[in-house]
């Protein structure tokens, strides 16, 4: 379980996150959604321990983040964070990189070798797995980065925009199914951010909607529909919550259009 | 006969191109020296001889560094990994060549001394240069391999050299005594081969965590920064104390043996050097870790001090204060005590006595402050209030 209590995060003068209270249950896939620059990545980075909030705390499985060395190491062992733009070691092959990450998380070699093989297979990188990462296309790099998060078998995954970055349709399909499996079969807790809501209908248990550094809604897709009083597709529901005047403005625009 | 001799010497000699380079450098020195002597009447043969001794001592110093770094398995990770796969034990000779001194080393040093063409005591500076740096290098390696008592003993022994550095014969005797300690330390460390890195006082995380092909490689962002493995960086208590006392001891022996003209410099120079050194201590803390909020944010929000971030400055500032208090006091040349009706200026001898006592104490105190005052690097990285950033380099590619 991930709990955020009154989290306020500043980089400079103005706060990027304001008094965020959030509880994410174990075995849930929660998506953070909102327009650009509203604090989605910052919220994930706070959960991941990259940032230290000026106020409030982050509690993961009952342990406060950065409270003691033992707690922080225990949290790091059960958490994996994948930023939207990771930096990959360009001279190592994809397979070496995945093995290195797996060993960092103390995954035994016998199971690790098999898991790496299956990940390379599912993301269609069997051949490229033995090439240096510098020779990969953007989409292939995204796949190997996603595989590195999956190879850790961490029960808590924090993924910043996992579906962006040049992932092809087969990669999107594979990732969708793996994430679903992780949540339903392995009881993993997944928090991911995305600027586009199309994929969330079938994936997310709950959705965090952010605007101006604040959580304006946190509910299931059905709950968000009743909150927004909109029965349309999820992107329209989100648009009504984030930009309540957008639809009104659009209606005005079409009504007031001069007839030719 | 000559072939047999070269075959025998090959046990310790560097590669052929390195030998050729050394011969070329020595020949060039002799040629330039002869030309200078011929063209410049102000340069005497005595000056040239001094320069020659210095140059050959420098060659011996390079040979000393080479003898450790080329032959000790700890200094060559690939050699060490290979050796671990063999049935080698300490009872067998090392397949890559001996770490301890062998008769061939005596031949090399005798050759360098012969090239010096000066059969006074001064020539002994050549083996002294070799032994001092060979021993200092081995001292560090023995310390890393857990032989810290013998390593520090060697360090204290080498420090004695400061007292007699104008007497190369005494220096040589001190070095030979230190060699005996080092020899025991090396033999003891090889009995524990293969070495367990977890006993090392500080080991990079990659070396301890990743094995085989993955060792010594980095994993990029965010895995290097958010590693779930424990870091082992930092001084243990006994190391902090021993190392601080050792630095103070070296400072004291240097002062003791120094000429009166340079003694003041040896007291005062650390005063300047120790301004920079405490500030260097914060670099490992700030590597990939920054303030959680920028300066303007701090000012605007009145967060002048962020205790869990700014605590990294406590040790360097304490060290700086100690530096100015103790070393400043020690180097205050016009040392006068003023009373109400009269003033007393301490006699020169007293001043020196106070300075000679205070300066090494200052060095030890500054070092202790830097080594012992928290926060520990690992503790701060895991629990400090900072922002983790990634230092981009040529090794990585951004997605």
mmCIF file of N, CA and C in Angstrom, chain B residues 44-92:
data_model
loop_
_atom_site.group_PDB
_atom_site.id
_atom_site.type_symbol
_atom_site.label_atom_id
_atom_site.label_comp_id
_atom_site.label_asym_id
_atom_site.label_seq_id
_atom_site.Cartn_x
_atom_site.Cartn_y
_atom_site.Cartn_z
ATOM 1 N N UNK B 44 77.450 23.875 -12.759
ATOM 2 C CA UNK B 44 78.628 23.086 -12.379
ATOM 3 C C UNK B 44 78.313 21.597 -12.469
ATOM 4 N N UNK B 45 79.327 20.758 -12.539
ATOM 5 C CA UNK B 45 79.085 19.302 -12.546
ATOM 6 C C UNK B 45 78.340 18.831 -11.307
ATOM 7 N N UNK B 46 78.509 19.567 -10.200
ATOM 8 C CA UNK B 46 77.798 19.190 -8.954
ATOM 9 C C UNK B 46 76.288 19.348 -9.153
ATOM 10 N N UNK B 47 75.906 20.475 -9.807
ATOM 11 C CA UNK B 47 74.477 20.693 -10.090
ATOM 12 C C UNK B 47 73.925 19.567 -10.957
ATOM 13 N N UNK B 48 74.714 19.228 -11.964
ATOM 14 C CA UNK B 48 74.267 18.181 -12.892
ATOM 15 C C UNK B 48 74.113 16.848 -12.152
ATOM 16 N N UNK B 49 75.046 16.602 -11.234
ATOM 17 C CA UNK B 49 74.985 15.345 -10.481
ATOM 18 C C UNK B 49 73.725 15.289 -9.611
ATOM 19 N N UNK B 50 73.400 16.445 -9.016
ATOM 20 C CA UNK B 50 72.169 16.522 -8.195
ATOM 21 C C UNK B 50 70.942 16.226 -9.047
ATOM 22 N N UNK B 51 70.918 16.857 -10.226
ATOM 23 C CA UNK B 51 69.781 16.653 -11.141
ATOM 24 C C UNK B 51 69.711 15.194 -11.576
ATOM 25 N N UNK B 52 70.882 14.588 -11.828
ATOM 26 C CA UNK B 52 70.921 13.191 -12.269
ATOM 27 C C UNK B 52 70.363 12.270 -11.170
ATOM 28 N N UNK B 53 70.789 12.542 -9.934
ATOM 29 C CA UNK B 53 70.297 11.717 -8.813
ATOM 30 C C UNK B 53 68.776 11.854 -8.706
ATOM 31 N N UNK B 54 68.309 13.092 -8.834
ATOM 32 C CA UNK B 54 66.859 13.324 -8.753
ATOM 33 C C UNK B 54 66.128 12.578 -9.871
ATOM 34 N N UNK B 55 66.670 12.671 -11.069
ATOM 35 C CA UNK B 55 66.031 12.030 -12.229
ATOM 36 C C UNK B 55 65.991 10.506 -12.061
ATOM 37 N N UNK B 56 67.093 9.941 -11.590
ATOM 38 C CA UNK B 56 67.131 8.480 -11.424
ATOM 39 C C UNK B 56 66.266 8.037 -10.241
ATOM 40 N N UNK B 57 66.181 8.903 -9.212
ATOM 41 C CA UNK B 57 65.284 8.596 -8.092
ATOM 42 C C UNK B 57 63.830 8.585 -8.584
ATOM 43 N N UNK B 58 63.533 9.497 -9.519
ATOM 44 C CA UNK B 58 62.183 9.549 -10.107
ATOM 45 C C UNK B 58 61.900 8.263 -10.899
ATOM 46 N N UNK B 59 62.913 7.789 -11.613
ATOM 47 C CA UNK B 59 62.768 6.527 -12.358
ATOM 48 C C UNK B 59 62.511 5.371 -11.379
ATOM 49 N N UNK B 60 63.247 5.393 -10.276
ATOM 50 C CA UNK B 60 63.072 4.348 -9.265
ATOM 51 C C UNK B 60 61.675 4.412 -8.656
ATOM 52 N N UNK B 61 61.185 5.631 -8.472
ATOM 53 C CA UNK B 61 59.829 5.827 -7.933
ATOM 54 C C UNK B 61 58.794 5.200 -8.881
ATOM 55 N N UNK B 62 58.952 5.457 -10.190
ATOM 56 C CA UNK B 62 58.021 4.886 -11.185
ATOM 57 C C UNK B 62 58.106 3.357 -11.145
ATOM 58 N N UNK B 63 59.322 2.848 -11.005
ATOM 59 C CA UNK B 63 59.504 1.394 -10.948
ATOM 60 C C UNK B 63 58.817 0.813 -9.701
ATOM 61 N N UNK B 64 58.880 1.551 -8.604
ATOM 62 C CA UNK B 64 58.233 1.113 -7.359
ATOM 63 C C UNK B 64 56.724 1.008 -7.527
ATOM 64 N N UNK B 65 56.148 2.016 -8.171
ATOM 65 C CA UNK B 65 54.682 2.018 -8.410
ATOM 66 C C UNK B 65 54.339 0.847 -9.337
ATOM 67 N N UNK B 66 55.167 0.666 -10.382
ATOM 68 C CA UNK B 66 54.932 -0.417 -11.350
ATOM 69 C C UNK B 66 54.993 -1.784 -10.680
ATOM 70 N N UNK B 67 55.949 -1.956 -9.764
ATOM 71 C CA UNK B 67 56.146 -3.281 -9.141
ATOM 72 C C UNK B 67 54.918 -3.726 -8.348
ATOM 73 N N UNK B 68 54.183 -2.759 -7.819
ATOM 74 C CA UNK B 68 52.973 -3.127 -7.071
ATOM 75 C C UNK B 68 51.785 -3.264 -8.023
ATOM 76 N N UNK B 69 51.582 -2.244 -8.832
ATOM 77 C CA UNK B 69 50.346 -2.215 -9.632
ATOM 78 C C UNK B 69 50.324 -3.230 -10.767
ATOM 79 N N UNK B 70 51.459 -3.691 -11.179
ATOM 80 C CA UNK B 70 51.496 -4.656 -12.266
ATOM 81 C C UNK B 70 51.481 -6.092 -11.740
ATOM 82 N N UNK B 71 51.845 -6.278 -10.465
ATOM 83 C CA UNK B 71 52.017 -7.643 -9.964
ATOM 84 C C UNK B 71 51.000 -8.048 -8.898
ATOM 85 N N UNK B 72 50.379 -7.055 -8.246
ATOM 86 C CA UNK B 72 49.433 -7.438 -7.184
ATOM 87 C C UNK B 72 48.057 -7.714 -7.779
ATOM 88 N N UNK B 73 47.475 -8.882 -7.490
ATOM 89 C CA UNK B 73 46.157 -9.202 -8.100
ATOM 90 C C UNK B 73 45.060 -8.215 -7.720
ATOM 91 N N UNK B 74 45.167 -7.578 -6.570
ATOM 92 C CA UNK B 74 44.102 -6.624 -6.203
ATOM 93 C C UNK B 74 44.124 -5.402 -7.116
ATOM 94 N N UNK B 75 45.306 -5.071 -7.629
ATOM 95 C CA UNK B 75 45.416 -3.899 -8.498
ATOM 96 C C UNK B 75 44.989 -4.220 -9.929
ATOM 97 N N UNK B 76 44.843 -5.511 -10.245
ATOM 98 C CA UNK B 76 44.451 -5.914 -11.611
ATOM 99 C C UNK B 76 43.236 -6.842 -11.531
ATOM 100 N N UNK B 77 42.028 -6.258 -11.647
ATOM 101 C CA UNK B 77 40.810 -7.051 -11.445
ATOM 102 C C UNK B 77 40.714 -8.287 -12.354
ATOM 103 N N UNK B 78 41.144 -8.164 -13.611
ATOM 104 C CA UNK B 78 41.036 -9.319 -14.525
ATOM 105 C C UNK B 78 41.960 -10.456 -14.061
ATOM 106 N N UNK B 79 43.171 -10.084 -13.677
ATOM 107 C CA UNK B 79 44.149 -11.058 -13.182
ATOM 108 C C UNK B 79 43.604 -11.747 -11.927
ATOM 109 N N UNK B 80 43.028 -10.924 -11.054
ATOM 110 C CA UNK B 80 42.477 -11.476 -9.812
ATOM 111 C C UNK B 80 41.339 -12.450 -10.106
ATOM 112 N N UNK B 81 40.440 -12.057 -11.018
ATOM 113 C CA UNK B 81 39.306 -12.942 -11.357
ATOM 114 C C UNK B 81 39.815 -14.259 -11.949
ATOM 115 N N UNK B 82 40.839 -14.149 -12.803
ATOM 116 C CA UNK B 82 41.393 -15.357 -13.410
ATOM 117 C C UNK B 82 42.029 -16.250 -12.341
ATOM 118 N N UNK B 83 42.785 -15.579 -11.429
ATOM 119 C CA UNK B 83 43.483 -16.334 -10.381
ATOM 120 C C UNK B 83 42.482 -17.087 -9.497
ATOM 121 N N UNK B 84 41.320 -16.476 -9.296
ATOM 122 C CA UNK B 84 40.288 -17.112 -8.469
ATOM 123 C C UNK B 84 39.760 -18.403 -9.103
ATOM 124 N N UNK B 85 39.906 -18.491 -10.421
ATOM 125 C CA UNK B 85 39.409 -19.697 -11.097
ATOM 126 C C UNK B 85 40.460 -20.816 -11.126
ATOM 127 N N UNK B 86 41.669 -20.501 -10.664
ATOM 128 C CA UNK B 86 42.744 -21.495 -10.691
ATOM 129 C C UNK B 86 42.911 -22.120 -9.295
ATOM 130 N N UNK B 87 43.616 -23.236 -9.201
ATOM 131 C CA UNK B 87 43.829 -23.821 -7.859
ATOM 132 C C UNK B 87 44.968 -23.159 -7.091
ATOM 133 N N UNK B 88 45.334 -21.942 -7.446
ATOM 134 C CA UNK B 88 46.485 -21.288 -6.831
ATOM 135 C C UNK B 88 46.261 -21.084 -5.322
ATOM 136 N N UNK B 89 47.295 -21.345 -4.536
ATOM 137 C CA UNK B 89 47.264 -21.004 -3.106
ATOM 138 C C UNK B 89 48.524 -20.231 -2.770
ATOM 139 N N UNK B 90 48.566 -19.678 -1.573
ATOM 140 C CA UNK B 90 49.697 -18.830 -1.179
ATOM 141 C C UNK B 90 51.018 -19.581 -1.150
ATOM 142 N N UNK B 91 50.953 -20.916 -1.149
ATOM 143 C CA UNK B 91 52.205 -21.697 -1.110
ATOM 144 C C UNK B 91 52.925 -21.694 -2.467
ATOM 145 N N UNK B 92 52.137 -21.406 -3.532
ATOM 146 C CA UNK B 92 52.731 -21.387 -4.882
ATOM 147 C C UNK B 92 53.193 -19.982 -5.236
#
